[in-house]
XYZ file of C-alpha atoms in Angstrom:
536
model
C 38.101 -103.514 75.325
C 41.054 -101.768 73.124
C 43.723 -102.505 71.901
C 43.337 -106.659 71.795
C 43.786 -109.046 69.416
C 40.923 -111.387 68.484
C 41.809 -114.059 66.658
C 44.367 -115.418 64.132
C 43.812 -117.797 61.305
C 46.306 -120.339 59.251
C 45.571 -121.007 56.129
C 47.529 -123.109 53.749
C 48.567 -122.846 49.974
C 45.503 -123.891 48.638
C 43.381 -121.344 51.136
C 42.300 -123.896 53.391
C 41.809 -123.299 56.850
C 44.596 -125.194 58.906
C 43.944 -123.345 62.217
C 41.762 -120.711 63.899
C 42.641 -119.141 67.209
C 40.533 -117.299 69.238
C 41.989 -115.162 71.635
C 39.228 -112.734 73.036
C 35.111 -111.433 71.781
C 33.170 -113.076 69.011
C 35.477 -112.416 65.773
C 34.868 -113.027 61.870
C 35.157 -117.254 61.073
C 37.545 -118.146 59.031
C 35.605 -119.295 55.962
C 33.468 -115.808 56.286
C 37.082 -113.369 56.495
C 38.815 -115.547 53.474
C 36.835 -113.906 50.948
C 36.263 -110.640 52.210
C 39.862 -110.930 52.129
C 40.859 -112.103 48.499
C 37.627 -109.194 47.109
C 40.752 -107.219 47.339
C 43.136 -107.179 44.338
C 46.395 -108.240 44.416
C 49.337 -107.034 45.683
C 47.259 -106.707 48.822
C 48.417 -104.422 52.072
C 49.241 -105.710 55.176
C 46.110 -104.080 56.591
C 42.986 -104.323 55.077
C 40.171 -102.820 56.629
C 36.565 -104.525 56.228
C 33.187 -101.876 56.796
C 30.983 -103.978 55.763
C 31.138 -106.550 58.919
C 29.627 -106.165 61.849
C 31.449 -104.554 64.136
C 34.130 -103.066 61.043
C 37.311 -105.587 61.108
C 41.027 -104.745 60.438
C 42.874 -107.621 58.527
C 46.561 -107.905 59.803
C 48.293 -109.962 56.986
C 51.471 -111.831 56.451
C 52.943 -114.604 53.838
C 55.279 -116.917 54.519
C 56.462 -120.308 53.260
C 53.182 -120.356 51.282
C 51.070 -120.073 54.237
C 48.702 -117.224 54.843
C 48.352 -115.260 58.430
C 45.565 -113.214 59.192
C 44.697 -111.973 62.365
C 41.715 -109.827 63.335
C 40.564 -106.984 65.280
C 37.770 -104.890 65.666
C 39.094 -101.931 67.973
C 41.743 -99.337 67.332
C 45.800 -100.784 67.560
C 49.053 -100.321 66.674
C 49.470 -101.667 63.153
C 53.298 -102.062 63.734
C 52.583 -104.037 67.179
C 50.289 -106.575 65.380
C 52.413 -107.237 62.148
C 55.596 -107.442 64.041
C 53.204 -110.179 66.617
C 52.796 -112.453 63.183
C 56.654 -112.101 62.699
C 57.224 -113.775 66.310
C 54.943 -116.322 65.567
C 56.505 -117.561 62.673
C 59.943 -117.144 64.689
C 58.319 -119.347 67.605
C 56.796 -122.136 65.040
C 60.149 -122.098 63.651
C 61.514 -122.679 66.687
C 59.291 -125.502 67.998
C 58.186 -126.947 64.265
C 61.512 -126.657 62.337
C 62.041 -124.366 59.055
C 60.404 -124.162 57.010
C 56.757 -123.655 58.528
C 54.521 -126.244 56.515
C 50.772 -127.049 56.737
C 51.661 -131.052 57.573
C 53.752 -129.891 60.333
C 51.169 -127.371 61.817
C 48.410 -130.397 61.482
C 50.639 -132.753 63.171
C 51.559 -130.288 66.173
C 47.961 -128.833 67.491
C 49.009 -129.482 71.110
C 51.540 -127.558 70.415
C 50.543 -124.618 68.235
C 48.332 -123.953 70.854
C 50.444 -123.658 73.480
C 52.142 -121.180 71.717
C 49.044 -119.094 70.475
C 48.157 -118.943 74.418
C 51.539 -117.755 75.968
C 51.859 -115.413 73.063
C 48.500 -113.563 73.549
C 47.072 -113.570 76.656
C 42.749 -112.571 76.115
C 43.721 -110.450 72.993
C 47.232 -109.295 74.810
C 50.722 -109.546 73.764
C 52.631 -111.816 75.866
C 55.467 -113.689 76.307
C 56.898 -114.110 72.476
C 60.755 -114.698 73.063
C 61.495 -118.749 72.663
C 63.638 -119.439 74.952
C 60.728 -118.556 77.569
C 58.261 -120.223 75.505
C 60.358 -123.254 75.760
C 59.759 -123.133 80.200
C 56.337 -123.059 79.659
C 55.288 -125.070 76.435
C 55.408 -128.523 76.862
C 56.370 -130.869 73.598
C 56.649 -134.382 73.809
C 59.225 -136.193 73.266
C 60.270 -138.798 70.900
C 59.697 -141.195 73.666
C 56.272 -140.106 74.731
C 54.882 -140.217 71.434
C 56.127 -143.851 71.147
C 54.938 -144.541 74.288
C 51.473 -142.547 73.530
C 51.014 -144.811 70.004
C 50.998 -148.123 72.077
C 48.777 -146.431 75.071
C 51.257 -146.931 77.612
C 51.133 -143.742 80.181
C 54.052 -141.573 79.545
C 55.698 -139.765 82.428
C 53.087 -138.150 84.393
C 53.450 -134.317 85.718
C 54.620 -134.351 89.079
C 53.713 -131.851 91.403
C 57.157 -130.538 91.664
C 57.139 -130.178 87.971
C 54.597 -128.217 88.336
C 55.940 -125.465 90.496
C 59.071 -125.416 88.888
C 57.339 -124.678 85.895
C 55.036 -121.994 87.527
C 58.773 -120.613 88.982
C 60.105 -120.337 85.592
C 57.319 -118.462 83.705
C 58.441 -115.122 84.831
C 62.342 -115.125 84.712
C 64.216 -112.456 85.165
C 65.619 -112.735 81.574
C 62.827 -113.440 79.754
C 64.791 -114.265 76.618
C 67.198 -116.702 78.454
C 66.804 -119.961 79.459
C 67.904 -120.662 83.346
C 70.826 -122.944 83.745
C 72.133 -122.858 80.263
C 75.147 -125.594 79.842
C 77.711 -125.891 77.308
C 79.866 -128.748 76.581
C 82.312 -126.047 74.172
C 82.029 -122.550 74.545
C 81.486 -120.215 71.184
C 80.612 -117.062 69.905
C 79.819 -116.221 66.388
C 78.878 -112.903 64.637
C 77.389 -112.611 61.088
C 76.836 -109.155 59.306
C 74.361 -109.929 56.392
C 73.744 -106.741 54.320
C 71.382 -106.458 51.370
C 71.978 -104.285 48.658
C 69.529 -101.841 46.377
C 71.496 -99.958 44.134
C 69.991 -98.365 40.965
C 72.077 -97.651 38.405
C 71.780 -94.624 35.426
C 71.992 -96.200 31.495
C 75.567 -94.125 31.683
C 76.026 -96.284 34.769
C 76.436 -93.155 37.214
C 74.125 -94.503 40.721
C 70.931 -92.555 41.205
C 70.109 -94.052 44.487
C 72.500 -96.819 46.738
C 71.012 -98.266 49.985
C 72.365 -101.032 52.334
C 70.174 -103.129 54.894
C 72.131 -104.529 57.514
C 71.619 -107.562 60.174
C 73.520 -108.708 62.754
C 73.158 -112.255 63.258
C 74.974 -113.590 66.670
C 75.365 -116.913 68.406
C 75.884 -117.479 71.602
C 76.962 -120.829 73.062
C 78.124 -120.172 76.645
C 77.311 -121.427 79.469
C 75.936 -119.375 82.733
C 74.684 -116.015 82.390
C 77.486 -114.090 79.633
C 77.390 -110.322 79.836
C 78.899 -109.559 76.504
C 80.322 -106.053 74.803
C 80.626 -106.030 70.798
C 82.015 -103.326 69.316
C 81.339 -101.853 65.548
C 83.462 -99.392 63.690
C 82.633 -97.811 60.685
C 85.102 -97.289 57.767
C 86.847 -94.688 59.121
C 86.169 -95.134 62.892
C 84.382 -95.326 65.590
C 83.702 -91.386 65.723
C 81.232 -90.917 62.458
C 79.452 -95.232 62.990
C 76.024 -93.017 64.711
C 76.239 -90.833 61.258
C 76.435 -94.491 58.705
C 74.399 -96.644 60.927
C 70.386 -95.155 60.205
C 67.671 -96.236 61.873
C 69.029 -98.965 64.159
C 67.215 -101.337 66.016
C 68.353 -103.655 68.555
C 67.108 -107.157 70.228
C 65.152 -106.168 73.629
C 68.781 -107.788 76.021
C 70.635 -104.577 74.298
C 71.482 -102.004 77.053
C 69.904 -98.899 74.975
C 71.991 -96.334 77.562
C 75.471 -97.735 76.828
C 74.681 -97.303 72.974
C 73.734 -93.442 73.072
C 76.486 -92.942 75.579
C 79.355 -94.805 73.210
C 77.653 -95.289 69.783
C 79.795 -98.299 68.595
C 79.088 -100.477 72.055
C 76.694 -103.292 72.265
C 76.370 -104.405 75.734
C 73.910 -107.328 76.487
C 73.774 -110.490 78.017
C 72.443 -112.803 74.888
C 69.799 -115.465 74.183
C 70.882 -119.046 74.060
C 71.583 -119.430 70.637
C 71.278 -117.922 67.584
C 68.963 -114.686 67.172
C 69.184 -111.427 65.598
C 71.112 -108.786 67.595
C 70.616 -105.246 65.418
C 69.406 -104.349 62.034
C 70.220 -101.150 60.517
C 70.209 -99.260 57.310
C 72.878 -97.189 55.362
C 72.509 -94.400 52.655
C 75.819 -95.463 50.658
C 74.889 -91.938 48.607
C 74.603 -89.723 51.729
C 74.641 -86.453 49.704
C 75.330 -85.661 46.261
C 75.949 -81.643 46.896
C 79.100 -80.375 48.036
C 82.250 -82.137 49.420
C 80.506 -85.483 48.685
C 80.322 -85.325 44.489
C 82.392 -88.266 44.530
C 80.541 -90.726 46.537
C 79.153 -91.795 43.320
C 82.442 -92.186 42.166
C 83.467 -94.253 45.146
C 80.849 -96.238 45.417
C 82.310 -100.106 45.253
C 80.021 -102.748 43.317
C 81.548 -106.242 42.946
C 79.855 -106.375 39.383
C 79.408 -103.494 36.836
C 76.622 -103.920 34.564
C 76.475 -102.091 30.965
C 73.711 -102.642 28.337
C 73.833 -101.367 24.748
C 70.938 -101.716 22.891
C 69.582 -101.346 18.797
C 72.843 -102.817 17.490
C 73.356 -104.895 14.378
C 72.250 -103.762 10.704
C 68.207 -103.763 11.924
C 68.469 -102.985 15.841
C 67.228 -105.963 16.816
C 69.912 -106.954 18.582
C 71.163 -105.817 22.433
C 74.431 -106.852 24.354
C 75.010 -107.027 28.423
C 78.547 -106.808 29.917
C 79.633 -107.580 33.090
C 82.686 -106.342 34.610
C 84.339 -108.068 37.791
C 85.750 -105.326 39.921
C 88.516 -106.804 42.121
C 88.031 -105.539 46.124
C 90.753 -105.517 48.224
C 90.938 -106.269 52.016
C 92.837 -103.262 52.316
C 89.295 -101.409 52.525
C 89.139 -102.004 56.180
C 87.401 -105.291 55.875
C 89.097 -107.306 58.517
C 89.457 -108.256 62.051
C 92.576 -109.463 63.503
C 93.180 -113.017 64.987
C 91.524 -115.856 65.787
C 88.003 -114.280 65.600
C 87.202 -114.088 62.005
C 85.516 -117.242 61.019
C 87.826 -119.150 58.414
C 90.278 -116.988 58.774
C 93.953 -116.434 56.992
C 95.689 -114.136 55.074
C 94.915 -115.070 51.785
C 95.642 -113.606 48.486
C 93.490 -110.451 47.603
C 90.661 -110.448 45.352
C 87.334 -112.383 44.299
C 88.510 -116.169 44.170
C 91.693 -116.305 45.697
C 93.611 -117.857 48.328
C 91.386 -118.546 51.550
C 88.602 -117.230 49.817
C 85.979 -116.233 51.473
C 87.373 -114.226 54.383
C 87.785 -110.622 54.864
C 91.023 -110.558 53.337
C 89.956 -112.476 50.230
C 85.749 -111.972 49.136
C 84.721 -114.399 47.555
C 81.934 -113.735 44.554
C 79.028 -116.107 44.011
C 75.765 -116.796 42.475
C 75.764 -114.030 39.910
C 72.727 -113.764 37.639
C 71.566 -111.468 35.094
C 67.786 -111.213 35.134
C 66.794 -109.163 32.018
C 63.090 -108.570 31.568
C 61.910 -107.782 28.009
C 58.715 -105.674 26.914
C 55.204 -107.622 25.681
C 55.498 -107.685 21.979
C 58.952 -109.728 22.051
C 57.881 -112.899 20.407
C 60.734 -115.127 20.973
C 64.979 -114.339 20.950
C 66.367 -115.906 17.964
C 69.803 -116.063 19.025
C 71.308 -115.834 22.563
C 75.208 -116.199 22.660
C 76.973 -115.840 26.224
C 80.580 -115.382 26.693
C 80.150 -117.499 29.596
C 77.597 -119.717 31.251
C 74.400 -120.356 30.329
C 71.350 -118.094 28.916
C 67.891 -118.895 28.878
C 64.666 -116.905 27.517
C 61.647 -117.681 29.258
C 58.621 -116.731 26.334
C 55.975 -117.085 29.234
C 57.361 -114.777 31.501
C 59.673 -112.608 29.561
C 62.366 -113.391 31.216
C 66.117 -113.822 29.796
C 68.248 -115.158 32.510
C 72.032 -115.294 32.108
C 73.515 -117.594 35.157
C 77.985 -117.477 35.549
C 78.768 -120.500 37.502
C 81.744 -119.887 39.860
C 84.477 -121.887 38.503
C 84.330 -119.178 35.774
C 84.217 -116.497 38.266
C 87.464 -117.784 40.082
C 88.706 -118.295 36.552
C 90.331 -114.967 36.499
C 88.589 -113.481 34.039
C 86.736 -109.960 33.997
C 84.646 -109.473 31.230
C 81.548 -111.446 30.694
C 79.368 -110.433 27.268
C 75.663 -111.629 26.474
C 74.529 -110.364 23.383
C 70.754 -111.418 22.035
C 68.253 -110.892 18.787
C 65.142 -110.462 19.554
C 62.219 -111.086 17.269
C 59.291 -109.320 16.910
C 55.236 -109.786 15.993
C 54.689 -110.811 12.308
C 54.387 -107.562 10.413
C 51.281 -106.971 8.770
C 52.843 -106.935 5.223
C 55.026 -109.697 5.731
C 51.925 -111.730 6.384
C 49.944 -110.379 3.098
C 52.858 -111.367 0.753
C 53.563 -114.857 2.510
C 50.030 -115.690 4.608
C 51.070 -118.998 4.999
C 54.494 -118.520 6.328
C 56.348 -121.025 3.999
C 57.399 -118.981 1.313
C 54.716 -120.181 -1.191
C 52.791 -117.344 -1.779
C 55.097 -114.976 -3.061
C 55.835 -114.908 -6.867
C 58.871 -115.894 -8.580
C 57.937 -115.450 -11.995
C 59.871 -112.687 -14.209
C 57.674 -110.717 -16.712
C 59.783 -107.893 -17.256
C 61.014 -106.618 -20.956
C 64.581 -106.393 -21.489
C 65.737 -102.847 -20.698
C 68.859 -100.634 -21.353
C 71.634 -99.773 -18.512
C 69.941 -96.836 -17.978
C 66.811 -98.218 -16.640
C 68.333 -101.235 -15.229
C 70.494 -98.086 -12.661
C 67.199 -96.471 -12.320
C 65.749 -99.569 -11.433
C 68.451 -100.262 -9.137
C 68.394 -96.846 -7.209
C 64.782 -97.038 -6.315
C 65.472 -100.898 -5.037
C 68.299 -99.674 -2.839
C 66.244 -96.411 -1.687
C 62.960 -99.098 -0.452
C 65.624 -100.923 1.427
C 66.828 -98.173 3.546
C 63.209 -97.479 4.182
C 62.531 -101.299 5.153
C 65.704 -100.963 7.291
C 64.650 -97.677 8.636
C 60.754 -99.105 9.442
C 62.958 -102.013 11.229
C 64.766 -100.064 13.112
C 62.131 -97.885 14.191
C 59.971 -101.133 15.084
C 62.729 -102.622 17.023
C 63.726 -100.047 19.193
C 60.644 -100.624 21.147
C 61.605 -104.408 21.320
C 64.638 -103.438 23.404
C 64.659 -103.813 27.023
C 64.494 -101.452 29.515
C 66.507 -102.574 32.501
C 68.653 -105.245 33.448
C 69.176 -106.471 37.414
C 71.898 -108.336 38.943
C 71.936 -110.527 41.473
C 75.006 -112.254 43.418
C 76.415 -112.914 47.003
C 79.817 -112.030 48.406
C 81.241 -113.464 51.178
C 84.147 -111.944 53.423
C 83.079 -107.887 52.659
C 80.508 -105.351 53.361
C 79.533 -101.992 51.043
C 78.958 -100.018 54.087
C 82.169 -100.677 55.509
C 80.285 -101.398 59.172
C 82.777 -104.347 60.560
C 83.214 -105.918 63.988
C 86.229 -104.614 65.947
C 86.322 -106.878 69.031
C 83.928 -109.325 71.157
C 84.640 -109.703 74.961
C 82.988 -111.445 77.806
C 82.621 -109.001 80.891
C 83.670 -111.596 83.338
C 82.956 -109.505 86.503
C 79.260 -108.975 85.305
C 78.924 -112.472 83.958
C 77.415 -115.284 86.194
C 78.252 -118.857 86.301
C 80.641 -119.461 83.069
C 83.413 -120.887 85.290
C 87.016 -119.979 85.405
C 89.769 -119.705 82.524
C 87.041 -120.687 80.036
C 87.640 -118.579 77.004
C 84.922 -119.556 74.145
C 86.061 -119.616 70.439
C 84.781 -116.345 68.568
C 84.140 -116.347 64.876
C 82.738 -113.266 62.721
C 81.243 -113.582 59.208
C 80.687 -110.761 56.473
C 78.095 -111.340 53.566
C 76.548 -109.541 51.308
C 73.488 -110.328 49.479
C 71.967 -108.910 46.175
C 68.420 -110.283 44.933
C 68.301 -108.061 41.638
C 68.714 -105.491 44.204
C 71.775 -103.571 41.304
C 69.519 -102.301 38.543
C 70.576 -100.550 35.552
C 68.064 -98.499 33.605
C 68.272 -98.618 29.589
């Protein structure tokens, strides 16, 4: 038998077993494959692959919410087709559990964990994983069974036209659409969530930019919608296939109408919210030739400098921040009622409306600035603004800007630190006990002329430009190497990728009812989890 999957196992943060699912064969237990698993060091791969058992096992592994998935096979298989199986069943127990995914819930909810597990992988083979089919075929009881259930009254009992209804639904023709999908109001929403990487020179020139990009949509209509969104890029429609790398689209895309119109999303959409595309962008396409000044044009919310060895000893380092203002003038906006929150508020970070594509709005900004092993402790840390704390366990200095200074007005933000260093060797010989009570005060000297007291003199002042030089020296390696950023911005996008229009194809859609026009609301945000880093 190829190509199967054998069995998955649950475990929870502790590494106790919570569930075990067999699907097909004899596979490895779950208290025998835990520590086969955890031999391996951390960070561990998503595939592990086991000779020793009998047959030799691959380990498909995924974290999530503290809870470990492994599942098993012993016969040759798409890697990609097994990982991206744990992702949909972590959607699905999402779906049916609630979010976040915890061991309680999964021990309350047997019934109906394996439900899932069985419509998901039939004998070892991929299924049905889209929820809104697993919701026709998995039943969950209600709030009023389970009441009924914890006094042992029968609940309602399935009927035999329940039955073949439900044997009528498991093979819809939309598998990721529930039949006879009412709305009481009508809506449409679009969010474009990119992430950004960005990594910065010390001279703050970028060495390498990326941008991942998800379209989130939401789809509240009634019927059957057949629905056409359409992208442009920041200077049109003509060069989106050349931004947009690597796309990949939700299985109710129409592939066709995409290679034939790059731009054109045509699909008829889950009920509810699910993720439409994902993409990537180079926002440093080429640094040769006509495009030397993409580096140059390359917009950051927040610039980042560090300057390190300053003061007398070079002990001390400094971090500014500079607030670039971004206009909606970029191409950031869609026109009328369709932008979520809309209005045509004042320009900039903070302003009017705030928020929208005509006004970003900057948030959650944090410096994360790790320092190197032999930094004992920071003697001084003095922000500008906000608050700055040094983590000794971790060596970690975090520097957090609140917003109300943000939408202060104000562009320039300084942190500037001391560090402090092991005890030096010699400092501990002359004072071993740290309190100053070992060194002697006593002075023996015989009086001498002005001569000797400048001779004196000179050689004091020539040992304390070699102390400061030996400080120096010992500090610069007490300096830190990088510094990362992380912040959100709502209302803009750094690869410029924006929503032009959303329209309901009302001769190809199927039971939404006449003059009903649903509300239609598009989001931009952009997300940075240290993802700008500057190198020192």
């Amino acid at each position: 038998m190829n190509s199967v999957i054998e069995a998955l196992h649950i475990y929870d943060e502790h590494k106790r077993a919570l569930l075990s699912h067999t699907f097909t064969s004899r596979p490895l237990s779950a208290t025998h494959l835990l520590p086969l698993y955890l031999e391996h060091p951390a960070p561990r791969p998503n595939l592990i692959y086991l000779p020793s058992t009998n047959p030799p096992t691959l380990v498909f592994s995924l974290d999530h919410a503290n809870l470990l998935y492994l599942a098993t096979t012993s016969c040759e298989i798409e890697p990609l087709l097994v990982l991206e199986f744990l992702h949909r069943v972590i959607d699905a127990l999402e779906e049916f559990l609630g979010a976040p995914v915890l061991a309680h819930k999964i021990e309350a909810n047997y019934d109906v964990v394996a439900q899932l597990l069985t419509e998901m992988c039939d004998a070892g083979t991929i299924s049905t994983t889209e929820p809104n089919a697993l919701r026709d075929v998995v039943e969950v009881e209600g709030l009023l069974g389970k009441l009924l259930g914890s006094i042992n009254l029968p609940g309602k009992p399935l009927t035999g036209s329940n039955t073949a209804s439900l044997i009528t639904q498991s093979g819809p023709s939309l598998p990721w659409r529930r039949a006879n999908v009412r709305h009481t109001s009508n809506e449409l929403y679009c969010d474009l969530v990119e992430t950004l990487s960005v990594t910065l020179a010390p001279s703050g020139r970028p060495l390498a930019a990326f941008a991942n990009g998800t379209i989130a949509f939401t789809s509240k209509v009634s019927g059957v919608p057949d629905i056409v969104l359409t992208l442009t890029g920041p200077s049109g429609k003509h060069n989106l296939k050349s931004v947009m790398e690597l796309p990949v689209f939700h299985p109710c895309v129409r592939l066709n109408r995409w290679k034939e119109s790059p731009g054109e999303l045509s699909f008829v959409p889950p009920d509810g919210r699910f993720i439409l595309a994902g993409y990537g962008v180079d926002l440093l396409p080429s640094a040769t030739g006509n495009n030397m000044n993409m580096a140059r044009d390359l917009k950051l919310p927040v610039g980042i400098e560090v300057k390190t060895g300053l003061g007398s000893t070079g002990s001390e380092f400094e971090v500014r921040l500079n607030i670039n203002k971004l206009f909606g003038s970029t191409g950031q906006s869609i026109a009328g009622p369709s932008s979520r929150g809309g209005g045509s508020g004042g320009r900039g970070f903070g302003g009017p409306h705030a928020g929208t594509a005509a006004s970003p709005l900057l948030q959650d900004v944090v410096v994360s600035v790790p320092l190197p092993e032999d930094v004992r402790n920071l003697s001084d840390v003095r922000p500008s603004r906000g608050d700055a704390s040094y983590n000794p366990g971790d060596r970690l200095l975090e520097w957090q800007i609140p917003a109300k200074d943000l939408s202060a007005g104000a562009s320039y933000f300084g942190l500037r630190c001391t560090v402090v260093g092991p005890v030096a060797d010699d400092a501990f010989e002359e004072d071993p006990n740290g309190f100053g009570f070992g060194r002697d005060y006593s002075y023996d000297e015989p009086y001498q002329g002005s001569a000797a007291r400048q001779s004196t003199k000179a050689k004091s002042q020539g040992s304390d430009e070699e102390r400061d030089a030996r400080k120096v020296a010992q500090n610069k390696i007490l300096m830190p190497s990088s510094a990362s950023i992380s912040f959100s911005v709502k209302g803009w996008v750094p690869s410029g990728v924006r929503v032009e229009s959303i329209i309901i194809d009302a001769r190809k859609s199927r039971g939404l009812g006449e003059g009903i026009k649903p509300y239609k609301g598009v989001k931009y945000l952009t997300i940075s989890k240290g993802g700008v880093e500057i190198r020192c």
